[in-house]
Amino acid sequence: MFARNKEEKGILIIGGFNKAKSLSSSLIKKGYRVTIVNKNYDHCEKLAEIDKLRVIYGDGSKKFILEEAKAGDHQIAIALTPSDETNLVICEMCKKYFDVKKTVCLLNDPSKTDFYYKMGIDRVVCALNMITNIMEEQALMDEMTRRIPVDEGRIHVLEIPVPKDSEIAGRKLWELNLPKEVIIGCILRNDQSLIPRGDSRINEGDVLLIITSDENKLREIKEFGDYAITK
């Protein structure tokens, strides 16, 4: 029954090549029904080699191409083009004209995150591997915090984007005076997942995965202004 439900959940991926190829292969292996729209003919030919993947050649920001891809038969649309503005248009069209339930927008400029959410995007991400995690949960999370049960307690994971002009941008991890119950488990930078070390430097546009077992500490770390920087 579980496998059949996955097959019934259609996922539409628009744009990208290497990212779309990796993501679609992963989702198909997990049992999802996947369609890709790509305006590069050579890329389409290579993508068509993936078993069970439906490939549509065309510009996914055009309504008639989305109609050809049967966007309305998909529950999730993921825009992976290099252009933030194009990704926004694609997601809005999928919502407005095809009633796609959930939209995911890949964003290069984290400073636009709040605006994109206000425009109705369900999930804005700055790293591809975050999309895979969201799909695995079979639902897009509206909140930033995920709770993972461990033994008798719970671990809390918080995504913290590093905006432009953040006071921690350019700092090394050892310079952050974080509570002892809090650790930075991973730094998401573009399409890379970096294992942090004490001398790792935080850049503008990074997304930090903060891990804590103390729920009370979440309020202390949600705003960068609350961080104390060691002088």
PDB file of C-alpha atoms in Angstrom:
ATOM      1  CA  MET A   1       0.000   0.000   0.000  1.00  0.00           C
ATOM      2  CA  PHE A   2       2.832   2.366   0.909  1.00  0.00           C
ATOM      3  CA  ALA A   3       4.631   1.787  -2.395  1.00  0.00           C
ATOM      4  CA  ARG A   4       1.443   2.350  -4.369  1.00  0.00           C
ATOM      5  CA  ASN A   5       0.877   5.695  -2.638  1.00  0.00           C
ATOM      6  CA  LYS A   6       4.359   6.790  -3.651  1.00  0.00           C
ATOM      7  CA  GLU A   7       3.715   5.899  -7.274  1.00  0.00           C
ATOM      8  CA  GLU A   8       0.508   7.923  -7.194  1.00  0.00           C
ATOM      9  CA  LYS A   9       2.401  10.993  -5.965  1.00  0.00           C
ATOM     10  CA  GLY A  10       3.596  12.772  -9.082  1.00  0.00           C
ATOM     11  CA  ILE A  11       6.620  15.031  -8.839  1.00  0.00           C
ATOM     12  CA  LEU A  12       7.342  17.551 -11.596  1.00  0.00           C
ATOM     13  CA  ILE A  13      10.908  18.879 -11.937  1.00  0.00           C
ATOM     14  CA  ILE A  14      11.498  21.906 -14.136  1.00  0.00           C
ATOM     15  CA  GLY A  15      14.963  22.959 -15.270  1.00  0.00           C
ATOM     16  CA  GLY A  16      18.436  21.972 -14.224  1.00  0.00           C
ATOM     17  CA  PHE A  17      20.424  19.040 -15.551  1.00  0.00           C
ATOM     18  CA  ASN A  18      22.884  17.521 -13.121  1.00  0.00           C
ATOM     19  CA  LYS A  19      20.682  18.519 -10.209  1.00  0.00           C
ATOM     20  CA  ALA A  20      17.526  17.264 -11.912  1.00  0.00           C
ATOM     21  CA  LYS A  21      19.234  14.041 -12.988  1.00  0.00           C
ATOM     22  CA  SER A  22      20.451  13.253  -9.475  1.00  0.00           C
ATOM     23  CA  LEU A  23      17.183  14.188  -7.812  1.00  0.00           C
ATOM     24  CA  SER A  24      14.939  12.320 -10.263  1.00  0.00           C
ATOM     25  CA  SER A  25      17.041   9.158 -10.036  1.00  0.00           C
ATOM     26  CA  SER A  26      16.825   9.268  -6.247  1.00  0.00           C
ATOM     27  CA  LEU A  27      13.064   9.847  -6.225  1.00  0.00           C
ATOM     28  CA  ILE A  28      12.379   7.107  -8.783  1.00  0.00           C
ATOM     29  CA  LYS A  29      14.369   4.641  -6.695  1.00  0.00           C
ATOM     30  CA  LYS A  30      12.181   5.602  -3.749  1.00  0.00           C
ATOM     31  CA  GLY A  31       9.087   4.760  -5.813  1.00  0.00           C
ATOM     32  CA  TYR A  32       7.852   8.194  -6.902  1.00  0.00           C
ATOM     33  CA  ARG A  33       6.446   9.022 -10.350  1.00  0.00           C
ATOM     34  CA  VAL A  34       8.664  11.748 -11.840  1.00  0.00           C
ATOM     35  CA  THR A  35       8.400  14.046 -14.860  1.00  0.00           C
ATOM     36  CA  ILE A  36      11.175  16.415 -15.950  1.00  0.00           C
ATOM     37  CA  VAL A  37      10.815  19.485 -18.184  1.00  0.00           C
ATOM     38  CA  ASN A  38      14.020  20.801 -19.763  1.00  0.00           C
ATOM     39  CA  LYS A  39      14.538  23.267 -22.616  1.00  0.00           C
ATOM     40  CA  ASN A  40      17.910  21.823 -23.664  1.00  0.00           C
ATOM     41  CA  TYR A  41      17.366  19.078 -26.246  1.00  0.00           C
ATOM     42  CA  ASP A  42      20.699  17.347 -25.599  1.00  0.00           C
ATOM     43  CA  HIS A  43      19.970  17.288 -21.883  1.00  0.00           C
ATOM     44  CA  CYS A  44      16.550  15.798 -22.567  1.00  0.00           C
ATOM     45  CA  GLU A  45      18.097  12.976 -24.597  1.00  0.00           C
ATOM     46  CA  LYS A  46      20.460  12.124 -21.735  1.00  0.00           C
ATOM     47  CA  LEU A  47      17.726  12.385 -19.111  1.00  0.00           C
ATOM     48  CA  ALA A  48      15.516  10.082 -21.184  1.00  0.00           C
ATOM     49  CA  GLU A  49      18.016   7.307 -20.545  1.00  0.00           C
ATOM     50  CA  ILE A  50      16.837   7.150 -16.925  1.00  0.00           C
ATOM     51  CA  ASP A  51      14.402   4.275 -16.526  1.00  0.00           C
ATOM     52  CA  LYS A  52      10.806   5.253 -15.686  1.00  0.00           C
ATOM     53  CA  LEU A  53      11.527   8.974 -16.064  1.00  0.00           C
ATOM     54  CA  ARG A  54       9.129  10.980 -18.270  1.00  0.00           C
ATOM     55  CA  VAL A  55      10.944  13.803 -20.079  1.00  0.00           C
ATOM     56  CA  ILE A  56       9.334  16.820 -21.771  1.00  0.00           C
ATOM     57  CA  TYR A  57      11.382  19.061 -24.069  1.00  0.00           C
ATOM     58  CA  GLY A  58      10.500  22.725 -23.706  1.00  0.00           C
ATOM     59  CA  ASP A  59      10.605  25.886 -21.615  1.00  0.00           C
ATOM     60  CA  GLY A  60       8.948  25.113 -18.299  1.00  0.00           C
ATOM     61  CA  SER A  61       8.123  28.777 -17.728  1.00  0.00           C
ATOM     62  CA  LYS A  62       5.606  28.584 -20.611  1.00  0.00           C
ATOM     63  CA  LYS A  63       2.057  27.583 -19.758  1.00  0.00           C
ATOM     64  CA  PHE A  64       1.573  25.379 -22.842  1.00  0.00           C
ATOM     65  CA  ILE A  65       4.684  23.373 -21.964  1.00  0.00           C
ATOM     66  CA  LEU A  66       3.381  22.799 -18.440  1.00  0.00           C
ATOM     67  CA  GLU A  67       0.102  21.686 -20.018  1.00  0.00           C
ATOM     68  CA  GLU A  68       2.004  19.196 -22.186  1.00  0.00           C
ATOM     69  CA  ALA A  69       3.769  17.928 -19.062  1.00  0.00           C
ATOM     70  CA  LYS A  70       0.336  17.495 -17.401  1.00  0.00           C
ATOM     71  CA  ALA A  71       1.418  19.607 -14.465  1.00  0.00           C
ATOM     72  CA  GLY A  72      -2.020  19.212 -12.916  1.00  0.00           C
ATOM     73  CA  ASP A  73      -1.394  15.489 -12.455  1.00  0.00           C
ATOM     74  CA  HIS A  74       1.500  16.199 -10.101  1.00  0.00           C
ATOM     75  CA  GLN A  75       1.246  16.947  -6.399  1.00  0.00           C
ATOM     76  CA  ILE A  76       4.670  18.599  -6.122  1.00  0.00           C
ATOM     77  CA  ALA A  77       6.512  20.924  -8.523  1.00  0.00           C
ATOM     78  CA  ILE A  78      10.225  21.649  -8.094  1.00  0.00           C
ATOM     79  CA  ALA A  79      11.813  24.548 -10.019  1.00  0.00           C
ATOM     80  CA  LEU A  80      15.575  24.082 -10.537  1.00  0.00           C
ATOM     81  CA  THR A  81      16.483  26.615 -13.232  1.00  0.00           C
ATOM     82  CA  PRO A  82      19.547  28.862 -12.672  1.00  0.00           C
ATOM     83  CA  SER A  83      17.279  31.927 -12.499  1.00  0.00           C
ATOM     84  CA  ASP A  84      15.573  32.735  -9.187  1.00  0.00           C
ATOM     85  CA  GLU A  85      12.955  34.845 -10.975  1.00  0.00           C
ATOM     86  CA  THR A  86      12.154  32.064 -13.456  1.00  0.00           C
ATOM     87  CA  ASN A  87      11.772  29.577 -10.618  1.00  0.00           C
ATOM     88  CA  LEU A  88       9.314  31.915  -8.914  1.00  0.00           C
ATOM     89  CA  VAL A  89       7.251  32.284 -12.113  1.00  0.00           C
ATOM     90  CA  ILE A  90       7.176  28.512 -12.646  1.00  0.00           C
ATOM     91  CA  CYS A  91       5.986  27.812  -9.112  1.00  0.00           C
ATOM     92  CA  GLU A  92       3.300  30.489  -9.287  1.00  0.00           C
ATOM     93  CA  MET A  93       2.032  29.152 -12.630  1.00  0.00           C
ATOM     94  CA  CYS A  94       1.881  25.609 -11.259  1.00  0.00           C
ATOM     95  CA  LYS A  95      -0.205  26.875  -8.345  1.00  0.00           C
ATOM     96  CA  LYS A  96      -2.464  29.257 -10.252  1.00  0.00           C
ATOM     97  CA  TYR A  97      -3.190  27.341 -13.439  1.00  0.00           C
ATOM     98  CA  PHE A  98      -2.683  23.705 -12.486  1.00  0.00           C
ATOM     99  CA  ASP A  99      -3.558  23.549  -8.766  1.00  0.00           C
ATOM    100  CA  VAL A 100      -0.283  21.847  -7.859  1.00  0.00           C
ATOM    101  CA  LYS A 101      -0.518  21.266  -4.126  1.00  0.00           C
ATOM    102  CA  LYS A 102       3.077  22.009  -3.133  1.00  0.00           C
ATOM    103  CA  THR A 103       5.850  23.976  -4.822  1.00  0.00           C
ATOM    104  CA  VAL A 104       9.587  23.941  -4.151  1.00  0.00           C
ATOM    105  CA  CYS A 105      11.796  26.748  -5.413  1.00  0.00           C
ATOM    106  CA  LEU A 106      15.580  26.526  -5.647  1.00  0.00           C
ATOM    107  CA  LEU A 107      16.994  29.902  -4.666  1.00  0.00           C
ATOM    108  CA  ASN A 108      20.481  31.270  -5.255  1.00  0.00           C
ATOM    109  CA  ASP A 109      19.996  34.504  -3.323  1.00  0.00           C
ATOM    110  CA  PRO A 110      18.936  33.751   0.293  1.00  0.00           C
ATOM    111  CA  SER A 111      17.974  37.390   0.828  1.00  0.00           C
ATOM    112  CA  LYS A 112      14.865  36.748  -1.294  1.00  0.00           C
ATOM    113  CA  THR A 113      13.640  33.914   0.941  1.00  0.00           C
ATOM    114  CA  ASP A 114      11.007  35.864   2.896  1.00  0.00           C
ATOM    115  CA  PHE A 115       9.665  37.494  -0.263  1.00  0.00           C
ATOM    116  CA  TYR A 116       9.291  34.153  -2.017  1.00  0.00           C
ATOM    117  CA  TYR A 117       7.376  32.706   0.920  1.00  0.00           C
ATOM    118  CA  LYS A 118       5.091  35.764   0.860  1.00  0.00           C
ATOM    119  CA  MET A 119       4.491  35.066  -2.832  1.00  0.00           C
ATOM    120  CA  GLY A 120       3.046  31.676  -1.917  1.00  0.00           C
ATOM    121  CA  ILE A 121       5.978  29.303  -2.466  1.00  0.00           C
ATOM    122  CA  ASP A 122       5.589  26.370  -0.089  1.00  0.00           C
ATOM    123  CA  ARG A 123       9.281  25.649   0.327  1.00  0.00           C
ATOM    124  CA  VAL A 124      12.308  27.755  -0.565  1.00  0.00           C
ATOM    125  CA  VAL A 125      15.657  25.972  -0.429  1.00  0.00           C
ATOM    126  CA  CYS A 126      19.226  26.943  -1.121  1.00  0.00           C
ATOM    127  CA  ALA A 127      20.685  23.440  -1.341  1.00  0.00           C
ATOM    128  CA  LEU A 128      19.545  20.494  -3.439  1.00  0.00           C
ATOM    129  CA  ASN A 129      20.008  17.834  -0.787  1.00  0.00           C
ATOM    130  CA  MET A 130      17.391  19.543   1.376  1.00  0.00           C
ATOM    131  CA  ILE A 131      14.806  18.787  -1.322  1.00  0.00           C
ATOM    132  CA  THR A 132      15.608  15.074  -1.155  1.00  0.00           C
ATOM    133  CA  ASN A 133      15.083  15.079   2.612  1.00  0.00           C
ATOM    134  CA  ILE A 134      11.740  16.838   2.190  1.00  0.00           C
ATOM    135  CA  MET A 135      10.552  14.293  -0.385  1.00  0.00           C
ATOM    136  CA  GLU A 136      11.536  11.424   1.899  1.00  0.00           C
ATOM    137  CA  GLU A 137       9.172  12.775   4.535  1.00  0.00           C
ATOM    138  CA  GLN A 138       6.363  12.818   1.893  1.00  0.00           C
ATOM    139  CA  ALA A 139       5.369  16.291   2.970  1.00  0.00           C
ATOM    140  CA  LEU A 140       6.757  19.796   2.764  1.00  0.00           C
ATOM    141  CA  MET A 141       7.311  21.278   6.200  1.00  0.00           C
ATOM    142  CA  ASP A 142       6.030  24.790   6.774  1.00  0.00           C
ATOM    143  CA  GLU A 143       8.081  25.244   9.934  1.00  0.00           C
ATOM    144  CA  MET A 144      11.867  25.262  10.177  1.00  0.00           C
ATOM    145  CA  THR A 145      12.151  22.819  13.059  1.00  0.00           C
ATOM    146  CA  ARG A 146      12.166  19.071  12.628  1.00  0.00           C
ATOM    147  CA  ARG A 147      11.949  16.785  15.630  1.00  0.00           C
ATOM    148  CA  ILE A 148      13.706  13.456  15.503  1.00  0.00           C
ATOM    149  CA  PRO A 149      13.083  10.931  18.320  1.00  0.00           C
ATOM    150  CA  VAL A 150      16.235   9.522  19.902  1.00  0.00           C
ATOM    151  CA  ASP A 151      15.864   7.068  22.792  1.00  0.00           C
ATOM    152  CA  GLU A 152      13.586   8.701  25.347  1.00  0.00           C
ATOM    153  CA  GLY A 153      14.323  12.282  24.297  1.00  0.00           C
ATOM    154  CA  ARG A 154      14.163  14.304  21.114  1.00  0.00           C
ATOM    155  CA  ILE A 155      16.736  16.059  18.993  1.00  0.00           C
ATOM    156  CA  HIS A 156      15.740  19.371  17.457  1.00  0.00           C
ATOM    157  CA  VAL A 157      17.171  20.463  14.105  1.00  0.00           C
ATOM    158  CA  LEU A 158      16.895  24.068  12.991  1.00  0.00           C
ATOM    159  CA  GLU A 159      17.772  25.551   9.586  1.00  0.00           C
ATOM    160  CA  ILE A 160      19.406  28.947   9.953  1.00  0.00           C
ATOM    161  CA  PRO A 161      20.147  30.890   6.746  1.00  0.00           C
ATOM    162  CA  VAL A 162      23.013  33.391   6.957  1.00  0.00           C
ATOM    163  CA  PRO A 163      21.663  36.568   5.350  1.00  0.00           C
ATOM    164  CA  LYS A 164      23.637  39.397   3.838  1.00  0.00           C
ATOM    165  CA  ASP A 165      25.387  41.586   6.422  1.00  0.00           C
ATOM    166  CA  SER A 166      24.833  38.996   9.164  1.00  0.00           C
ATOM    167  CA  GLU A 167      27.076  39.577  12.158  1.00  0.00           C
ATOM    168  CA  ILE A 168      28.334  35.982  11.982  1.00  0.00           C
ATOM    169  CA  ALA A 169      29.253  36.059   8.276  1.00  0.00           C
ATOM    170  CA  GLY A 170      33.014  35.807   7.937  1.00  0.00           C
ATOM    171  CA  ARG A 171      33.427  34.367  11.443  1.00  0.00           C
ATOM    172  CA  LYS A 172      34.951  31.007  12.261  1.00  0.00           C
ATOM    173  CA  LEU A 173      32.907  28.510  14.248  1.00  0.00           C
ATOM    174  CA  TRP A 174      35.158  28.736  17.283  1.00  0.00           C
ATOM    175  CA  GLU A 175      34.332  32.457  17.460  1.00  0.00           C
ATOM    176  CA  LEU A 176      30.638  31.751  18.080  1.00  0.00           C
ATOM    177  CA  ASN A 177      29.744  31.608  21.746  1.00  0.00           C
ATOM    178  CA  LEU A 178      26.952  29.061  21.316  1.00  0.00           C
ATOM    179  CA  PRO A 179      25.291  27.373  24.303  1.00  0.00           C
ATOM    180  CA  LYS A 180      26.990  24.101  25.196  1.00  0.00           C
ATOM    181  CA  GLU A 181      23.764  22.216  24.379  1.00  0.00           C
ATOM    182  CA  VAL A 182      23.926  23.458  20.775  1.00  0.00           C
ATOM    183  CA  ILE A 183      26.138  22.287  17.893  1.00  0.00           C
ATOM    184  CA  ILE A 184      26.371  23.153  14.204  1.00  0.00           C
ATOM    185  CA  GLY A 185      25.971  19.783  12.509  1.00  0.00           C
ATOM    186  CA  CYS A 186      26.360  20.834   8.882  1.00  0.00           C
ATOM    187  CA  ILE A 187      26.974  23.851   6.664  1.00  0.00           C
ATOM    188  CA  LEU A 188      24.967  23.902   3.415  1.00  0.00           C
ATOM    189  CA  ARG A 189      26.772  25.999   0.802  1.00  0.00           C
ATOM    190  CA  ASN A 190      25.267  26.078  -2.692  1.00  0.00           C
ATOM    191  CA  ASP A 191      25.036  22.382  -3.643  1.00  0.00           C
ATOM    192  CA  GLN A 192      27.612  21.252  -1.085  1.00  0.00           C
ATOM    193  CA  SER A 193      27.210  19.817   2.395  1.00  0.00           C
ATOM    194  CA  LEU A 194      30.238  20.718   4.503  1.00  0.00           C
ATOM    195  CA  ILE A 195      31.221  18.992   7.731  1.00  0.00           C
ATOM    196  CA  PRO A 196      32.065  21.867  10.091  1.00  0.00           C
ATOM    197  CA  ARG A 197      35.269  22.159  12.089  1.00  0.00           C
ATOM    198  CA  GLY A 198      36.372  24.756  14.573  1.00  0.00           C
ATOM    199  CA  ASP A 199      38.236  26.754  11.934  1.00  0.00           C
ATOM    200  CA  SER A 200      35.404  26.535   9.357  1.00  0.00           C
ATOM    201  CA  ARG A 201      34.424  30.018   8.214  1.00  0.00           C
ATOM    202  CA  ILE A 202      30.754  30.986   7.775  1.00  0.00           C
ATOM    203  CA  ASN A 203      29.858  32.793   4.544  1.00  0.00           C
ATOM    204  CA  GLU A 204      26.895  34.908   3.511  1.00  0.00           C
ATOM    205  CA  GLY A 205      24.310  32.637   1.880  1.00  0.00           C
ATOM    206  CA  ASP A 206      25.225  29.583   3.934  1.00  0.00           C
ATOM    207  CA  VAL A 207      22.508  27.563   5.660  1.00  0.00           C
ATOM    208  CA  LEU A 208      23.490  26.213   9.062  1.00  0.00           C
ATOM    209  CA  LEU A 209      21.909  23.057  10.449  1.00  0.00           C
ATOM    210  CA  ILE A 210      21.743  23.629  14.190  1.00  0.00           C
ATOM    211  CA  ILE A 211      21.240  20.610  16.466  1.00  0.00           C
ATOM    212  CA  THR A 212      20.196  20.679  20.109  1.00  0.00           C
ATOM    213  CA  SER A 213      18.558  18.352  22.600  1.00  0.00           C
ATOM    214  CA  ASP A 214      17.214  21.288  24.626  1.00  0.00           C
ATOM    215  CA  GLU A 215      14.051  22.762  23.137  1.00  0.00           C
ATOM    216  CA  ASN A 216      14.446  25.882  25.276  1.00  0.00           C
ATOM    217  CA  LYS A 217      17.623  26.707  23.363  1.00  0.00           C
ATOM    218  CA  LEU A 218      15.714  27.005  20.076  1.00  0.00           C
ATOM    219  CA  ARG A 219      14.445  30.462  20.978  1.00  0.00           C
ATOM    220  CA  GLU A 220      17.990  31.583  21.738  1.00  0.00           C
ATOM    221  CA  ILE A 221      19.365  30.619  18.327  1.00  0.00           C
ATOM    222  CA  LYS A 222      16.528  31.483  15.935  1.00  0.00           C
ATOM    223  CA  GLU A 223      17.788  35.034  15.520  1.00  0.00           C
ATOM    224  CA  PHE A 224      21.383  35.847  14.707  1.00  0.00           C
ATOM    225  CA  GLY A 225      21.069  38.945  16.829  1.00  0.00           C
ATOM    226  CA  ASP A 226      20.868  36.734  19.877  1.00  0.00           C
ATOM    227  CA  TYR A 227      24.263  35.183  19.235  1.00  0.00           C
ATOM    228  CA  ALA A 228      27.141  36.398  21.365  1.00  0.00           C
ATOM    229  CA  ILE A 229      30.394  36.665  19.417  1.00  0.00           C
ATOM    230  CA  THR A 230      33.563  35.912  21.312  1.00  0.00           C
ATOM    231  CA  LYS A 231      35.897  38.890  21.098  1.00  0.00           C
TER     232      LYS A 231
END
